[in-house]
mmCIF file of C-alpha atoms in Angstrom:
data_model
loop_
_atom_site.group_PDB
_atom_site.id
_atom_site.type_symbol
_atom_site.label_atom_id
_atom_site.label_comp_id
_atom_site.label_asym_id
_atom_site.label_seq_id
_atom_site.Cartn_x
_atom_site.Cartn_y
_atom_site.Cartn_z
ATOM 1 C CA MET A 1 -78.660 -19.288 -3.176
ATOM 2 C CA LYS A 2 -78.977 -18.050 0.410
ATOM 3 C CA PRO A 3 -77.672 -14.465 0.823
ATOM 4 C CA GLN A 4 -74.197 -14.422 2.351
ATOM 5 C CA THR A 5 -71.690 -11.848 3.594
ATOM 6 C CA LEU A 6 -68.658 -11.792 1.296
ATOM 7 C CA VAL A 7 -65.353 -9.965 1.774
ATOM 8 C CA VAL A 8 -63.250 -9.674 -1.388
ATOM 9 C CA LYS A 9 -59.640 -8.452 -1.304
ATOM 10 C CA ILE A 10 -57.765 -7.526 -4.462
ATOM 11 C CA GLY A 11 -54.023 -6.861 -4.457
ATOM 12 C CA THR A 12 -51.916 -4.224 -6.159
ATOM 13 C CA SER A 13 -50.464 -6.759 -8.614
ATOM 14 C CA SER A 14 -53.968 -7.534 -9.896
ATOM 15 C CA LEU A 15 -55.132 -3.907 -10.017
ATOM 16 C CA THR A 16 -52.211 -2.467 -11.957
ATOM 17 C CA ARG A 17 -50.149 -3.160 -15.036
ATOM 18 C CA SER A 18 -46.739 -1.926 -16.199
ATOM 19 C CA GLY A 19 -45.836 1.478 -14.800
ATOM 20 C CA ASN A 20 -48.460 1.233 -12.021
ATOM 21 C CA LEU A 21 -51.211 2.256 -14.405
ATOM 22 C CA LEU A 22 -54.611 0.896 -13.398
ATOM 23 C CA ALA A 23 -55.667 -2.290 -15.192
ATOM 24 C CA LEU A 24 -59.068 -0.911 -16.170
ATOM 25 C CA SER A 25 -60.275 -4.129 -17.800
ATOM 26 C CA VAL A 26 -59.684 -6.059 -14.561
ATOM 27 C CA LEU A 27 -61.323 -3.309 -12.526
ATOM 28 C CA ALA A 28 -64.359 -3.323 -14.816
ATOM 29 C CA ARG A 29 -64.765 -7.113 -14.482
ATOM 30 C CA LEU A 30 -64.366 -6.862 -10.703
ATOM 31 C CA VAL A 31 -66.982 -4.114 -10.438
ATOM 32 C CA GLU A 32 -69.395 -6.068 -12.638
ATOM 33 C CA THR A 33 -68.937 -9.226 -10.532
ATOM 34 C CA LEU A 34 -69.407 -7.459 -7.195
ATOM 35 C CA SER A 35 -72.467 -5.577 -8.476
ATOM 36 C CA GLN A 36 -73.956 -8.853 -9.661
ATOM 37 C CA LEU A 37 -73.382 -10.428 -6.241
ATOM 38 C CA GLN A 38 -74.977 -7.428 -4.549
ATOM 39 C CA HIS A 39 -77.964 -7.660 -6.911
ATOM 40 C CA GLN A 40 -78.363 -11.330 -5.934
ATOM 41 C CA GLY A 41 -78.862 -10.268 -2.324
ATOM 42 C CA HIS A 42 -75.360 -10.888 -0.957
ATOM 43 C CA ARG A 43 -73.670 -8.364 1.336
ATOM 44 C CA VAL A 44 -70.336 -7.436 -0.259
ATOM 45 C CA ILE A 45 -67.245 -5.674 1.097
ATOM 46 C CA LEU A 46 -64.281 -4.884 -1.161
ATOM 47 C CA VAL A 47 -60.839 -4.483 0.424
ATOM 48 C CA SER A 48 -58.754 -2.760 -2.223
ATOM 49 C CA SER A 49 -55.007 -2.251 -2.327
ATOM 50 C CA GLY A 50 -53.352 0.045 -4.849
ATOM 51 C CA ALA A 51 -53.367 3.534 -3.310
ATOM 52 C CA VAL A 52 -49.574 3.795 -3.084
ATOM 53 C CA GLY A 53 -49.038 2.288 -6.533
ATOM 54 C CA VAL A 54 -51.606 4.575 -8.157
ATOM 55 C CA GLY A 55 -50.110 7.549 -6.306
ATOM 56 C CA CYS A 56 -46.652 6.695 -7.633
ATOM 57 C CA ALA A 57 -47.999 6.583 -11.189
ATOM 58 C CA ARG A 58 -49.769 9.897 -10.702
ATOM 59 C CA LEU A 59 -46.571 11.516 -9.424
ATOM 60 C CA GLY A 60 -44.266 9.847 -11.955
ATOM 61 C CA LEU A 61 -42.286 7.896 -9.331
ATOM 62 C CA SER A 62 -40.430 4.843 -10.603
ATOM 63 C CA GLU A 63 -39.975 3.165 -7.195
ATOM 64 C CA ARG A 64 -42.206 2.552 -4.209
ATOM 65 C CA PRO A 65 -41.221 5.042 -1.457
ATOM 66 C CA LYS A 66 -39.543 3.618 1.637
ATOM 67 C CA ALA A 67 -39.853 6.425 4.196
ATOM 68 C CA ILE A 68 -43.149 6.386 6.097
ATOM 69 C CA GLU A 69 -43.925 10.071 5.445
ATOM 70 C CA GLN A 70 -43.366 9.562 1.694
ATOM 71 C CA LYS A 71 -45.672 6.530 1.653
ATOM 72 C CA GLN A 72 -48.346 8.484 3.489
ATOM 73 C CA ALA A 73 -48.150 11.414 1.076
ATOM 74 C CA VAL A 74 -48.201 9.170 -2.004
ATOM 75 C CA ALA A 75 -51.113 7.146 -0.568
ATOM 76 C CA ALA A 76 -53.069 10.355 -0.049
ATOM 77 C CA VAL A 77 -52.627 11.135 -3.759
ATOM 78 C CA GLY A 78 -53.455 7.619 -4.926
ATOM 79 C CA GLN A 79 -56.463 6.925 -2.689
ATOM 80 C CA GLY A 80 -58.515 9.754 -4.164
ATOM 81 C CA ARG A 81 -57.697 8.691 -7.709
ATOM 82 C CA LEU A 82 -58.493 5.034 -6.957
ATOM 83 C CA MET A 83 -61.869 5.856 -5.390
ATOM 84 C CA ARG A 84 -62.805 8.097 -8.306
ATOM 85 C CA VAL A 85 -62.223 5.230 -10.747
ATOM 86 C CA TYR A 86 -64.247 2.841 -8.584
ATOM 87 C CA ASP A 87 -67.071 5.365 -8.246
ATOM 88 C CA ASP A 88 -67.197 5.946 -12.010
ATOM 89 C CA LEU A 89 -67.375 2.211 -12.748
ATOM 90 C CA PHE A 90 -69.926 1.359 -10.046
ATOM 91 C CA THR A 91 -72.074 4.366 -11.032
ATOM 92 C CA VAL A 92 -72.482 2.931 -14.527
ATOM 93 C CA LEU A 93 -74.163 -0.086 -12.876
ATOM 94 C CA GLU A 94 -76.115 2.138 -10.454
ATOM 95 C CA GLN A 95 -74.407 0.553 -7.450
ATOM 96 C CA PRO A 96 -73.644 2.957 -4.560
ATOM 97 C CA ILE A 97 -70.316 2.589 -2.779
ATOM 98 C CA ALA A 98 -68.668 4.013 0.343
ATOM 99 C CA GLN A 99 -65.050 4.572 1.334
ATOM 100 C CA VAL A 100 -64.001 3.107 4.691
ATOM 101 C CA LEU A 101 -60.427 3.802 5.844
ATOM 102 C CA LEU A 102 -59.239 1.895 8.921
ATOM 103 C CA THR A 103 -56.192 1.805 11.178
ATOM 104 C CA ARG A 104 -55.268 -0.971 13.555
ATOM 105 C CA SER A 105 -56.366 1.152 16.517
ATOM 106 C CA ASP A 106 -59.917 1.192 15.098
ATOM 107 C CA LEU A 107 -60.085 -2.550 15.758
ATOM 108 C CA MET A 108 -58.026 -2.590 18.950
ATOM 109 C CA GLN A 109 -60.160 -0.168 20.953
ATOM 110 C CA ARG A 110 -63.400 -1.903 21.915
ATOM 111 C CA SER A 111 -65.755 1.058 21.421
ATOM 112 C CA ARG A 112 -64.321 1.821 17.970
ATOM 113 C CA TYR A 113 -64.456 -1.864 17.038
ATOM 114 C CA VAL A 114 -68.171 -2.023 17.889
ATOM 115 C CA ASN A 115 -68.818 1.267 16.081
ATOM 116 C CA SER A 116 -67.033 -0.062 12.973
ATOM 117 C CA TYR A 117 -69.279 -3.128 13.059
ATOM 118 C CA ARG A 118 -72.401 -0.981 13.296
ATOM 119 C CA THR A 119 -71.237 1.215 10.398
ATOM 120 C CA PHE A 120 -70.797 -1.816 8.141
ATOM 121 C CA GLN A 121 -74.230 -3.127 9.133
ATOM 122 C CA GLU A 122 -75.859 0.202 8.254
ATOM 123 C CA LEU A 123 -74.068 0.278 4.883
ATOM 124 C CA PHE A 124 -75.397 -3.230 4.207
ATOM 125 C CA ARG A 125 -78.908 -2.021 5.086
ATOM 126 C CA LEU A 126 -78.535 0.824 2.587
ATOM 127 C CA ASN A 127 -77.438 -1.614 -0.163
ATOM 128 C CA VAL A 128 -73.996 0.039 -0.319
ATOM 129 C CA ILE A 129 -70.733 -1.758 -1.124
ATOM 130 C CA PRO A 130 -68.039 -0.535 1.318
ATOM 131 C CA ILE A 131 -64.563 -0.198 -0.209
ATOM 132 C CA VAL A 132 -61.993 -0.623 2.549
ATOM 133 C CA ASN A 133 -58.324 0.267 2.712
ATOM 134 C CA GLU A 134 -55.843 0.975 5.457
ATOM 135 C CA ASN A 135 -55.681 4.664 6.336
ATOM 136 C CA ASP A 136 -52.048 4.933 5.212
ATOM 137 C CA THR A 137 -52.118 8.719 5.466
ATOM 138 C CA VAL A 138 -52.259 8.684 9.293
ATOM 139 C CA ALA A 139 -51.238 5.162 10.361
ATOM 140 C CA VAL A 140 -47.910 4.744 12.161
ATOM 141 C CA ASP A 141 -45.814 1.592 12.038
ATOM 142 C CA GLU A 142 -46.889 0.227 15.414
ATOM 143 C CA LEU A 143 -50.565 0.666 14.491
ATOM 144 C CA LYS A 144 -50.450 -0.615 10.909
ATOM 145 C CA PHE A 145 -52.048 -3.796 9.620
ATOM 146 C CA GLY A 146 -48.959 -4.217 7.448
ATOM 147 C CA ASP A 147 -50.821 -5.725 4.485
ATOM 148 C CA ASN A 148 -54.341 -5.892 3.158
ATOM 149 C CA ASP A 149 -54.514 -9.690 3.424
ATOM 150 C CA THR A 150 -54.539 -9.277 7.198
ATOM 151 C CA LEU A 151 -56.865 -6.281 6.999
ATOM 152 C CA SER A 152 -59.376 -8.193 4.886
ATOM 153 C CA ALA A 153 -59.369 -11.152 7.300
ATOM 154 C CA LEU A 154 -59.902 -8.843 10.275
ATOM 155 C CA VAL A 155 -62.770 -7.089 8.494
ATOM 156 C CA ALA A 156 -64.291 -10.476 7.638
ATOM 157 C CA SER A 157 -63.994 -11.495 11.298
ATOM 158 C CA LEU A 158 -65.482 -8.166 12.427
ATOM 159 C CA VAL A 159 -68.646 -8.501 10.321
ATOM 160 C CA GLY A 160 -68.987 -12.277 10.747
ATOM 161 C CA ALA A 161 -68.574 -12.960 7.020
ATOM 162 C CA ASP A 162 -69.341 -16.289 5.374
ATOM 163 C CA TRP A 163 -66.545 -16.045 2.768
ATOM 164 C CA LEU A 164 -63.209 -14.288 2.337
ATOM 165 C CA PHE A 165 -61.834 -14.167 -1.223
ATOM 166 C CA LEU A 166 -58.201 -13.157 -1.797
ATOM 167 C CA LEU A 167 -57.695 -12.164 -5.436
ATOM 168 C CA THR A 168 -53.993 -12.355 -6.192
ATOM 169 C CA ASP A 169 -51.471 -12.850 -9.002
ATOM 170 C CA VAL A 170 -51.446 -16.672 -8.778
ATOM 171 C CA ASP A 171 -54.197 -19.194 -9.495
ATOM 172 C CA GLN A 172 -53.901 -20.944 -6.123
ATOM 173 C CA LEU A 173 -51.619 -21.956 -3.299
ATOM 174 C CA TYR A 174 -48.649 -24.170 -4.191
ATOM 175 C CA SER A 175 -46.351 -26.436 -2.200
ATOM 176 C CA ALA A 176 -43.537 -23.945 -2.970
ATOM 177 C CA ASP A 177 -43.149 -20.650 -4.839
ATOM 178 C CA PRO A 178 -43.931 -21.609 -8.484
ATOM 179 C CA ARG A 179 -41.849 -18.649 -9.703
ATOM 180 C CA ALA A 180 -38.748 -20.201 -8.161
ATOM 181 C CA ASN A 181 -39.552 -23.922 -8.071
ATOM 182 C CA PRO A 182 -40.911 -25.572 -11.262
ATOM 183 C CA ASN A 183 -41.806 -28.700 -9.253
ATOM 184 C CA ALA A 184 -44.253 -26.839 -7.030
ATOM 185 C CA GLU A 185 -47.551 -28.743 -6.680
ATOM 186 C CA PRO A 186 -50.939 -26.963 -6.603
ATOM 187 C CA ILE A 187 -53.067 -27.249 -3.457
ATOM 188 C CA THR A 188 -56.830 -27.060 -3.974
ATOM 189 C CA TRP A 189 -58.317 -27.885 -0.550
ATOM 190 C CA VAL A 190 -57.033 -27.240 2.973
ATOM 191 C CA PRO A 191 -59.254 -28.945 5.573
ATOM 192 C CA HIS A 192 -57.017 -27.914 8.482
ATOM 193 C CA LEU A 193 -54.478 -25.110 8.314
ATOM 194 C CA GLY A 194 -52.201 -26.725 10.905
ATOM 195 C CA ASP A 195 -51.553 -29.676 8.567
ATOM 196 C CA LEU A 196 -49.876 -27.501 5.910
ATOM 197 C CA ASN A 197 -46.100 -27.847 5.622
ATOM 198 C CA ILE A 198 -45.028 -25.802 2.625
ATOM 199 C CA ASP A 199 -42.383 -23.357 1.434
ATOM 200 C CA VAL A 200 -44.286 -20.103 0.824
ATOM 201 C CA GLY A 201 -41.389 -17.735 0.104
ATOM 202 C CA ASP A 202 -40.950 -14.451 1.913
ATOM 203 C CA ARG A 203 -42.327 -11.643 -0.222
ATOM 204 C CA GLY A 204 -44.972 -10.627 -2.721
ATOM 205 C CA SER A 205 -44.700 -8.635 -5.923
ATOM 206 C CA ALA A 206 -42.424 -5.642 -6.392
ATOM 207 C CA TRP A 207 -45.238 -3.183 -5.671
ATOM 208 C CA GLY A 208 -47.384 -5.169 -3.248
ATOM 209 C CA THR A 209 -46.689 -5.898 0.420
ATOM 210 C CA GLY A 210 -48.242 -9.326 0.851
ATOM 211 C CA GLY A 211 -46.676 -12.664 -0.062
ATOM 212 C CA MET A 212 -48.133 -16.115 0.546
ATOM 213 C CA ILE A 213 -47.140 -15.901 4.225
ATOM 214 C CA THR A 214 -49.606 -13.078 4.761
ATOM 215 C CA LYS A 215 -52.314 -15.053 2.967
ATOM 216 C CA LEU A 216 -51.822 -17.980 5.333
ATOM 217 C CA GLU A 217 -52.063 -15.585 8.282
ATOM 218 C CA ALA A 218 -55.308 -14.306 6.771
ATOM 219 C CA ALA A 219 -56.471 -17.917 6.507
ATOM 220 C CA ARG A 220 -55.680 -18.461 10.206
ATOM 221 C CA ILE A 221 -57.771 -15.455 11.221
ATOM 222 C CA ALA A 222 -60.625 -16.287 8.854
ATOM 223 C CA THR A 223 -60.936 -20.022 9.491
ATOM 224 C CA SER A 224 -60.704 -19.598 13.278
ATOM 225 C CA SER A 225 -63.612 -17.159 12.937
ATOM 226 C CA GLY A 226 -65.726 -19.740 11.084
ATOM 227 C CA ILE A 227 -65.146 -18.135 7.678
ATOM 228 C CA ARG A 228 -64.429 -20.101 4.522
ATOM 229 C CA MET A 229 -61.560 -18.632 2.491
ATOM 230 C CA ALA A 230 -60.456 -18.919 -1.125
ATOM 231 C CA ILE A 231 -57.326 -17.780 -2.951
ATOM 232 C CA THR A 232 -57.862 -17.284 -6.670
ATOM 233 C CA ASN A 233 -56.537 -15.310 -9.632
ATOM 234 C CA GLY A 234 -57.384 -11.608 -9.585
ATOM 235 C CA GLN A 235 -57.327 -11.379 -13.393
ATOM 236 C CA THR A 236 -60.609 -13.323 -13.494
ATOM 237 C CA PRO A 237 -62.846 -11.903 -10.746
ATOM 238 C CA ASP A 238 -65.823 -13.908 -12.011
ATOM 239 C CA ASN A 239 -64.115 -16.921 -10.385
ATOM 240 C CA ILE A 240 -65.922 -15.742 -7.243
ATOM 241 C CA LEU A 241 -69.267 -16.589 -8.865
ATOM 242 C CA LYS A 242 -67.992 -20.009 -9.932
ATOM 243 C CA ILE A 243 -66.607 -20.819 -6.484
ATOM 244 C CA LEU A 244 -69.892 -19.843 -4.843
ATOM 245 C CA ALA A 245 -71.613 -22.166 -7.325
ATOM 246 C CA GLY A 246 -69.450 -25.042 -6.088
ATOM 247 C CA GLU A 247 -66.610 -25.200 -8.594
ATOM 248 C CA PRO A 248 -63.260 -26.313 -7.049
ATOM 249 C CA LEU A 249 -61.250 -23.321 -8.260
ATOM 250 C CA GLY A 250 -58.231 -21.817 -6.545
ATOM 251 C CA THR A 251 -57.300 -22.947 -3.049
ATOM 252 C CA GLN A 252 -60.109 -23.171 -0.531
ATOM 253 C CA PHE A 253 -59.742 -23.334 3.255
ATOM 254 C CA ALA A 254 -62.324 -25.009 5.482
ATOM 255 C CA PRO A 255 -63.693 -22.951 8.373
ATOM 256 C CA GLN A 256 -63.223 -24.056 11.955
ATOM 257 C CA PRO A 257 -66.382 -25.964 12.980
ATOM 258 C CA LYS A 258 -66.788 -24.194 16.360
ATOM 259 C CA PRO A 259 -65.871 -20.559 15.794
ATOM 260 C CA ASN A 260 -65.535 -18.045 18.608
ATOM 261 C CA ASN A 261 -68.236 -15.483 19.312
ATOM 262 C CA ALA A 262 -67.721 -11.862 18.252
ATOM 263 C CA ARG A 263 -66.090 -10.699 21.488
ATOM 264 C CA LYS A 264 -63.593 -13.565 21.449
ATOM 265 C CA ARG A 265 -62.795 -12.908 17.797
ATOM 266 C CA TRP A 266 -61.900 -9.368 18.835
ATOM 267 C CA ILE A 267 -59.616 -10.668 21.605
ATOM 268 C CA ALA A 268 -57.938 -13.233 19.356
ATOM 269 C CA ASN A 269 -57.502 -11.128 16.221
ATOM 270 C CA GLY A 270 -58.181 -7.456 16.859
ATOM 271 C CA LEU A 271 -55.806 -6.922 19.778
ATOM 272 C CA ARG A 272 -52.024 -6.961 19.776
ATOM 273 C CA PRO A 273 -50.622 -8.854 22.777
ATOM 274 C CA SER A 274 -48.450 -6.812 25.148
ATOM 275 C CA GLY A 275 -46.814 -9.733 26.950
ATOM 276 C CA ARG A 276 -46.518 -13.483 27.411
ATOM 277 C CA LEU A 277 -47.357 -15.746 30.349
ATOM 278 C CA TYR A 278 -45.574 -19.116 30.541
ATOM 279 C CA LEU A 279 -47.710 -21.800 32.177
ATOM 280 C CA ASP A 280 -46.936 -25.023 33.984
ATOM 281 C CA PRO A 281 -48.322 -28.295 32.532
ATOM 282 C CA GLY A 282 -51.247 -28.343 34.958
ATOM 283 C CA ALA A 283 -52.440 -24.912 33.845
ATOM 284 C CA VAL A 284 -52.019 -25.849 30.165
ATOM 285 C CA CYS A 285 -54.219 -28.891 30.736
ATOM 286 C CA ALA A 286 -56.806 -26.932 32.726
ATOM 287 C CA ILE A 287 -57.154 -24.337 29.985
ATOM 288 C CA GLY A 288 -56.838 -26.563 26.914
ATOM 289 C CA GLN A 289 -58.796 -29.613 28.023
ATOM 290 C CA ASP A 290 -61.080 -28.471 30.818
ATOM 291 C CA GLY A 291 -61.898 -24.957 29.594
ATOM 292 C CA LYS A 292 -61.019 -23.345 32.923
ATOM 293 C CA SER A 293 -59.794 -19.861 33.765
ATOM 294 C CA LEU A 294 -56.097 -19.177 34.367
ATOM 295 C CA LEU A 295 -55.100 -18.878 38.029
ATOM 296 C CA SER A 296 -51.931 -17.310 39.413
ATOM 297 C CA ALA A 297 -50.723 -20.691 40.714
ATOM 298 C CA GLY A 298 -50.284 -21.987 37.151
ATOM 299 C CA ILE A 299 -47.983 -19.181 35.930
ATOM 300 C CA ALA A 300 -44.300 -20.126 35.739
ATOM 301 C CA ALA A 301 -42.917 -16.914 34.202
ATOM 302 C CA VAL A 302 -44.027 -13.450 33.053
ATOM 303 C CA GLU A 303 -42.638 -11.574 30.048
ATOM 304 C CA GLY A 304 -43.364 -8.043 28.808
ATOM 305 C CA ASN A 305 -44.747 -4.804 30.179
ATOM 306 C CA PHE A 306 -48.526 -4.686 30.301
ATOM 307 C CA GLN A 307 -51.421 -3.274 32.282
ATOM 308 C CA ALA A 308 -54.586 -4.901 33.572
ATOM 309 C CA GLN A 309 -57.048 -5.621 30.718
ATOM 310 C CA ASP A 310 -54.264 -5.747 28.124
ATOM 311 C CA ALA A 311 -54.082 -8.771 25.828
ATOM 312 C CA VAL A 312 -51.412 -11.390 26.542
ATOM 313 C CA VAL A 313 -50.323 -14.674 24.979
ATOM 314 C CA LEU A 314 -50.523 -17.790 27.149
ATOM 315 C CA CYS A 315 -47.744 -20.286 26.364
ATOM 316 C CA ASP A 316 -46.462 -23.577 27.643
ATOM 317 C CA ARG A 317 -42.960 -23.662 29.108
ATOM 318 C CA ASN A 318 -41.468 -24.189 25.619
ATOM 319 C CA GLY A 319 -43.068 -21.006 24.292
ATOM 320 C CA LYS A 320 -45.805 -22.688 22.213
ATOM 321 C CA GLU A 321 -48.921 -20.521 22.129
ATOM 322 C CA ILE A 322 -51.882 -22.095 23.899
ATOM 323 C CA ALA A 323 -54.305 -19.184 24.046
ATOM 324 C CA ARG A 324 -54.748 -15.416 24.222
ATOM 325 C CA GLY A 325 -56.698 -13.426 26.742
ATOM 326 C CA LEU A 326 -57.321 -10.239 28.700
ATOM 327 C CA VAL A 327 -55.279 -10.185 31.900
ATOM 328 C CA ASN A 328 -56.648 -8.946 35.245
ATOM 329 C CA TYR A 329 -53.279 -7.823 36.662
ATOM 330 C CA ASN A 330 -50.329 -5.775 35.402
ATOM 331 C CA HIS A 331 -46.878 -7.300 34.931
ATOM 332 C CA HIS A 332 -45.544 -6.028 38.282
ATOM 333 C CA GLU A 333 -48.404 -7.653 40.167
ATOM 334 C CA LEU A 334 -48.100 -10.932 38.253
ATOM 335 C CA GLN A 335 -44.387 -11.168 38.986
ATOM 336 C CA GLN A 336 -45.301 -11.139 42.684
ATOM 337 C CA ILE A 337 -48.247 -13.537 42.682
ATOM 338 C CA ARG A 338 -47.185 -16.062 40.015
ATOM 339 C CA GLY A 339 -46.984 -19.569 41.417
ATOM 340 C CA HIS A 340 -49.136 -18.635 44.421
ATOM 341 C CA ARG A 341 -52.703 -19.616 45.199
ATOM 342 C CA SER A 342 -55.521 -17.117 44.717
ATOM 343 C CA SER A 343 -56.131 -17.106 48.484
ATOM 344 C CA GLU A 344 -52.625 -15.650 48.982
ATOM 345 C CA ILE A 345 -53.092 -12.629 46.668
ATOM 346 C CA LEU A 346 -54.437 -10.362 49.428
ATOM 347 C CA MET A 347 -51.461 -11.070 51.662
ATOM 348 C CA ILE A 348 -48.888 -10.608 48.864
ATOM 349 C CA LEU A 349 -50.277 -7.473 47.184
ATOM 350 C CA GLY A 350 -51.913 -5.886 50.206
ATOM 351 C CA TYR A 351 -55.287 -5.639 48.497
ATOM 352 C CA ASP A 352 -57.904 -8.078 47.290
ATOM 353 C CA GLY A 353 -57.746 -8.581 43.511
ATOM 354 C CA ALA A 354 -59.528 -10.874 41.060
ATOM 355 C CA ASP A 355 -59.492 -14.609 41.772
ATOM 356 C CA THR A 356 -58.486 -15.312 38.155
ATOM 357 C CA VAL A 357 -55.579 -13.936 36.131
ATOM 358 C CA VAL A 358 -57.445 -14.525 32.860
ATOM 359 C CA HIS A 359 -61.118 -15.422 33.132
ATOM 360 C CA ARG A 360 -62.414 -18.091 30.751
ATOM 361 C CA ASP A 361 -64.875 -15.575 29.242
ATOM 362 C CA ASN A 362 -61.883 -13.447 28.178
ATOM 363 C CA LEU A 363 -59.720 -16.363 26.997
ATOM 364 C CA VAL A 364 -59.449 -17.694 23.433
ATOM 365 C CA LEU A 365 -57.702 -20.974 22.645
ATOM 366 C CA ASN A 366 -55.222 -21.295 19.793
ATOM 367 C CA PRO A 367 -57.046 -22.953 16.839
ATOM 368 C CA ASP A 368 -54.786 -26.018 17.199
ATOM 369 C CA HIS A 369 -56.477 -26.592 20.563
ATOM 370 C CA ALA A 370 -59.987 -25.771 19.352
ATOM 371 C CA ASP A 371 -61.232 -29.344 19.569
ATOM 372 C CA LEU A 372 -60.388 -29.328 23.274
ATOM 373 C CA ALA A 373 -62.061 -26.009 23.957
ATOM 374 C CA MET A 374 -65.079 -25.316 26.055
ATOM 375 C CA LYS A 375 -68.404 -24.973 24.270
ATOM 376 C CA PRO A 376 -68.687 -21.576 22.584
ATOM 377 C CA VAL A 377 -71.026 -18.936 23.941
ATOM 378 C CA ALA A 378 -74.085 -18.319 21.765
ATOM 379 C CA GLU A 379 -73.600 -15.423 19.356
ATOM 380 C CA ASP A 380 -75.764 -12.382 19.941
ATOM 381 C CA GLU A 381 -75.479 -8.632 19.605
ATOM 382 C CA SER A 382 -74.569 -8.205 23.282
ATOM 383 C CA ALA A 383 -71.502 -10.399 22.750
ATOM 384 C CA ARG A 384 -70.054 -7.782 20.465
#
C-alpha cells in the first residue's frame, strides 16, 4: 500500500468510561493500530480529546466545568496526565510521540500557519507521531476551535492529508439520531456532502463537545480539501486498518475532485470571516462560472467591520454563500465604492487603490460551486 498521511481523531466518549476514568483497553488498541500504521510507512497524526474529562477525574469533579477559567485549569491538569499515559503506551512499542497544542490563532495568522506546517513535516521526517489537542489552557472563546472534530479537519487540511478518521461513539452516520429515533437508517457512503438531508441532533455526549453537526462540518472542510473522511466506532480502532484495506465500514465521504491549493485551503478554512459582501447576479455569475475577480461594481451591500486583507464571505442577494476571500479594502472604503466602476475609485476615495476588491488568487468558491470554478493552481511549497 502506498504511504499516506492519516489524521485520526478520537473523542472523549471513546477515551473514557464511567467516572471519566481512561478506557485503557481502548487506548492500548488505538496505540497499537497507530504504531502499526506508522511502521507500514504511513504518516500519522492523532488528534486526541479527553484533557478536561481526565482532569475532572483527577480532581474528583462530578460535572464538566462551565466557566472558561475552570475549564482551562482542569484541562491543564488533564493534559499532562493524558500525555503521560500515551507516552507510556507508545514507549512499549518503541514509537516516539510529540505533543502539539494549537489555538485558532495559530492557523489564522499566515506565518504561524506555515510554521505549523513545517513543524509537522519535520516530525514526520523524524518518524514521530504528533498528538494534537487544542491549547485549552490559554485559548479564549473567540479564538477557540470549539471542538476537536473541527480541529482535526483543519489539521488534515494544513498537512494535505489523504484520510481523516473520526473515531466516535457510534458505528456510522445515520439519517437521524439513533438514540432518539429507532427508525434511523445507516448511511455508508456520501459521494457529495451537499446531497445530505438528515436530522443530526444538536449535541454530543455528556462529556464531549462534538455532536454529528460538528462531524459534518469536519467533512465539509476535509472533502473540500481533497481529503477522504470516515466516521467509525472508537471502541474498535483497528477499523482504520480495515477501511484502508477497502472494507466499507462506517460512513465514508468522497473527497472533492478538484481541491484547492494550500494557500486557498488556509483562506477557506483557517481564517474566520470578519464581514459579508452581497453581490448582484452579474458578479455571482462572473465569480462562480467565469472564475473572475470581484470588482466594486458588483457589490450590492457591505456588512461587518473589517480591514484590508481580512477574510470576508461573498454572498448572493439572498445571503447564500458563494465564496470566501481576502478583501483589498476596509468596510468604510467599500461602502463608498460599492456599485461603482474600478475607474471611479480614484475620484471617490481620493487615492488610487486596487482594481479588484477580491482578486481571484485570493478567492475560494463554496464547494457547492466547485464544478464551476476556475482550474486550480498547481500545488507547490511556495503556495503555502
